[in-house]
Amino acid sequence: MKDIIVNDTERNETGTALPTIDHWLEDARWAGNGERVGDVFDPARGEVAARVRLASSDDVDTVVRAARRAHAGWRETSLSKRSAVLFAFREALMRRADELAAVISAQHGKVRSDAAGELQRGIEVVEFACGIPTMLTGAHSEGASTHVDVTTIRHSVGVTVGITPFNFPAMVPLWMCPVAIACGNSFILKPSERDPGAAMILAECWAEAGLPTGVFSVLHGDAVVVNALLTHSAVDAVSFVGSTPIARHVYETASVTGMRVQALGGAKNHMIVLPDADMEAAADAAVSAGYGSAGERCMAISVVVAVDPVGDELVEAIAERSSSIVVGPGSDDASEMGPLVTAAHRDRVRGYVDAAEADGATLVIDGRTLEVAGSPDGYWMGPTLIDDVTTNMSVYTDEVFGPVLCVVRVPDYEAAVELVNTNPYGNGVAIFTRDGGAARRFSVEVEAGMVGVNVAIPVPVAYHSFGGWGESLFGDTHIYGPEGVAFYTRNKVVTTRWADPSTRGPDLGFPTHT
């Protein structure tokens, strides 16, 4: 993390030097004028590992105005030059992939392989954005009327903002900024203050790629920064990924000012297992999708819906696999699952398990008391499997965001679909079956934005778009892909007439398309 160290004069309880992470403004680290700082933890060791500066409202204004100035020049940059910058940015990310994965693992806690996978999914969006010239071609109608041509042109929106969550400190910013910048906008990243290191490396990569000064900025902070961005008159669009309550706040606050808003909220992703499914494959998928990244994924499977009579067999298969998961520091190649991001979050997740037990659910595997040798103070929570969960339990109704997998048993397919469709979230859902007819019917009937058939985590590829329904999305457009391009551009329709000089003369009649 030497690249993001500003000073090392402060030390934590164990005597380790604490770097201070600055903002990024006009191709340089910038301290800003804010006086507050926040703690960045090492989740595996359970100690403060760095400080991060928290911006003030004045800092927000400084960065937004710089982004506005930068946009004026970047919007005029040719598509070929923009594309060249995107290609160079991809190469910079590839060169620094190991460094990025290490920073993500150290500050978030996820294992290195998961951090590397997150970065790869982000790079796929960069590769999509490299083809921006073909996506901004617009449309042209020659001879729409006599001597009249009509052309639709895509213009950049202006100053755009990305407010991103702690669980994917590289991937989610990369779902936003490459598309926004490729479309000719300037972009301000407000990453999670819990793991801000990756954002600074992204900034350095943009600079290495030759992006003009001021087009990409990073502001660290909390609600003070978020609200200042949402209400700033010079911000034109905001993208957000996080919890549903905050997504709703972002949408309601920003949209009334006239900003474009895409706010992706929380999820309660169900995985339905029909009696004809391959039980071994279904159990593998449930464990991978439920416990990967310690369950801190918006697309994690948190509810397995077992359609009678598969419940007992499925629970046994999941339990067998869950018991062998190796939990440890993300820096250890033997680890399959790391810690949770903070002690407060770990305690919150444990609280949901406490409540489920008190409500009468069956704890098949209890990860609350997990200890990891050599890291007694880490924010550990082992894989937890809860059977006999009902829809009135908080572990079912709330987004737990941890390594907790619930099993709900239903009598038939119809009950399974009704369970999914009555849930207020509509992010992702999966069905496991060998029956093509059932799979097709499910794809039509289920009310969710992303559907997997024998795919537990149906995150779309970069040239499609990501987003849910219901309380998982506030706004009209999904993120990245074609809908991302639509969000970061606005259409202008130009109607031109070049009449034959011999026909010139005033005509007071109503214009007609003849």
Short mmCIF file of N, CA and C in Angstrom, two decimals, residues 3 38 95 114 154 228 322 345 390:
data_model
loop_
_atom_site.label_atom_id
_atom_site.label_comp_id
_atom_site.label_asym_id
_atom_site.label_seq_id
_atom_site.Cartn_x
_atom_site.Cartn_y
_atom_site.Cartn_z
N ASP A 3 1.85 3.12 -2.25
CA ASP A 3 1.43 4.15 -3.20
C ASP A 3 0.36 5.08 -2.65
N GLY A 38 -11.33 9.03 9.26
CA GLY A 38 -11.99 7.79 9.65
C GLY A 38 -10.99 6.67 9.75
N ARG A 95 -1.55 -4.45 -15.26
CA ARG A 95 -0.21 -4.37 -14.68
C ARG A 95 -0.26 -4.35 -13.16
N ASP A 114 -10.76 -14.25 -4.63
CA ASP A 114 -12.02 -13.54 -4.79
C ASP A 114 -11.78 -12.09 -5.20
N ARG A 154 -25.94 11.43 -29.58
CA ARG A 154 -25.77 11.19 -28.14
C ARG A 154 -24.72 12.15 -27.59
N ALA A 228 -23.88 16.28 0.21
CA ALA A 228 -23.40 17.45 -0.51
C ALA A 228 -23.35 17.18 -2.01
N SER A 322 -20.38 -27.26 3.67
CA SER A 322 -20.13 -26.06 4.48
C SER A 322 -19.14 -26.34 5.61
N HIS A 345 -20.25 -4.99 11.95
CA HIS A 345 -21.01 -5.78 10.98
C HIS A 345 -21.07 -7.24 11.40
N THR A 390 -38.91 -19.41 8.52
CA THR A 390 -40.22 -18.94 8.06
C THR A 390 -40.13 -17.48 7.63
#
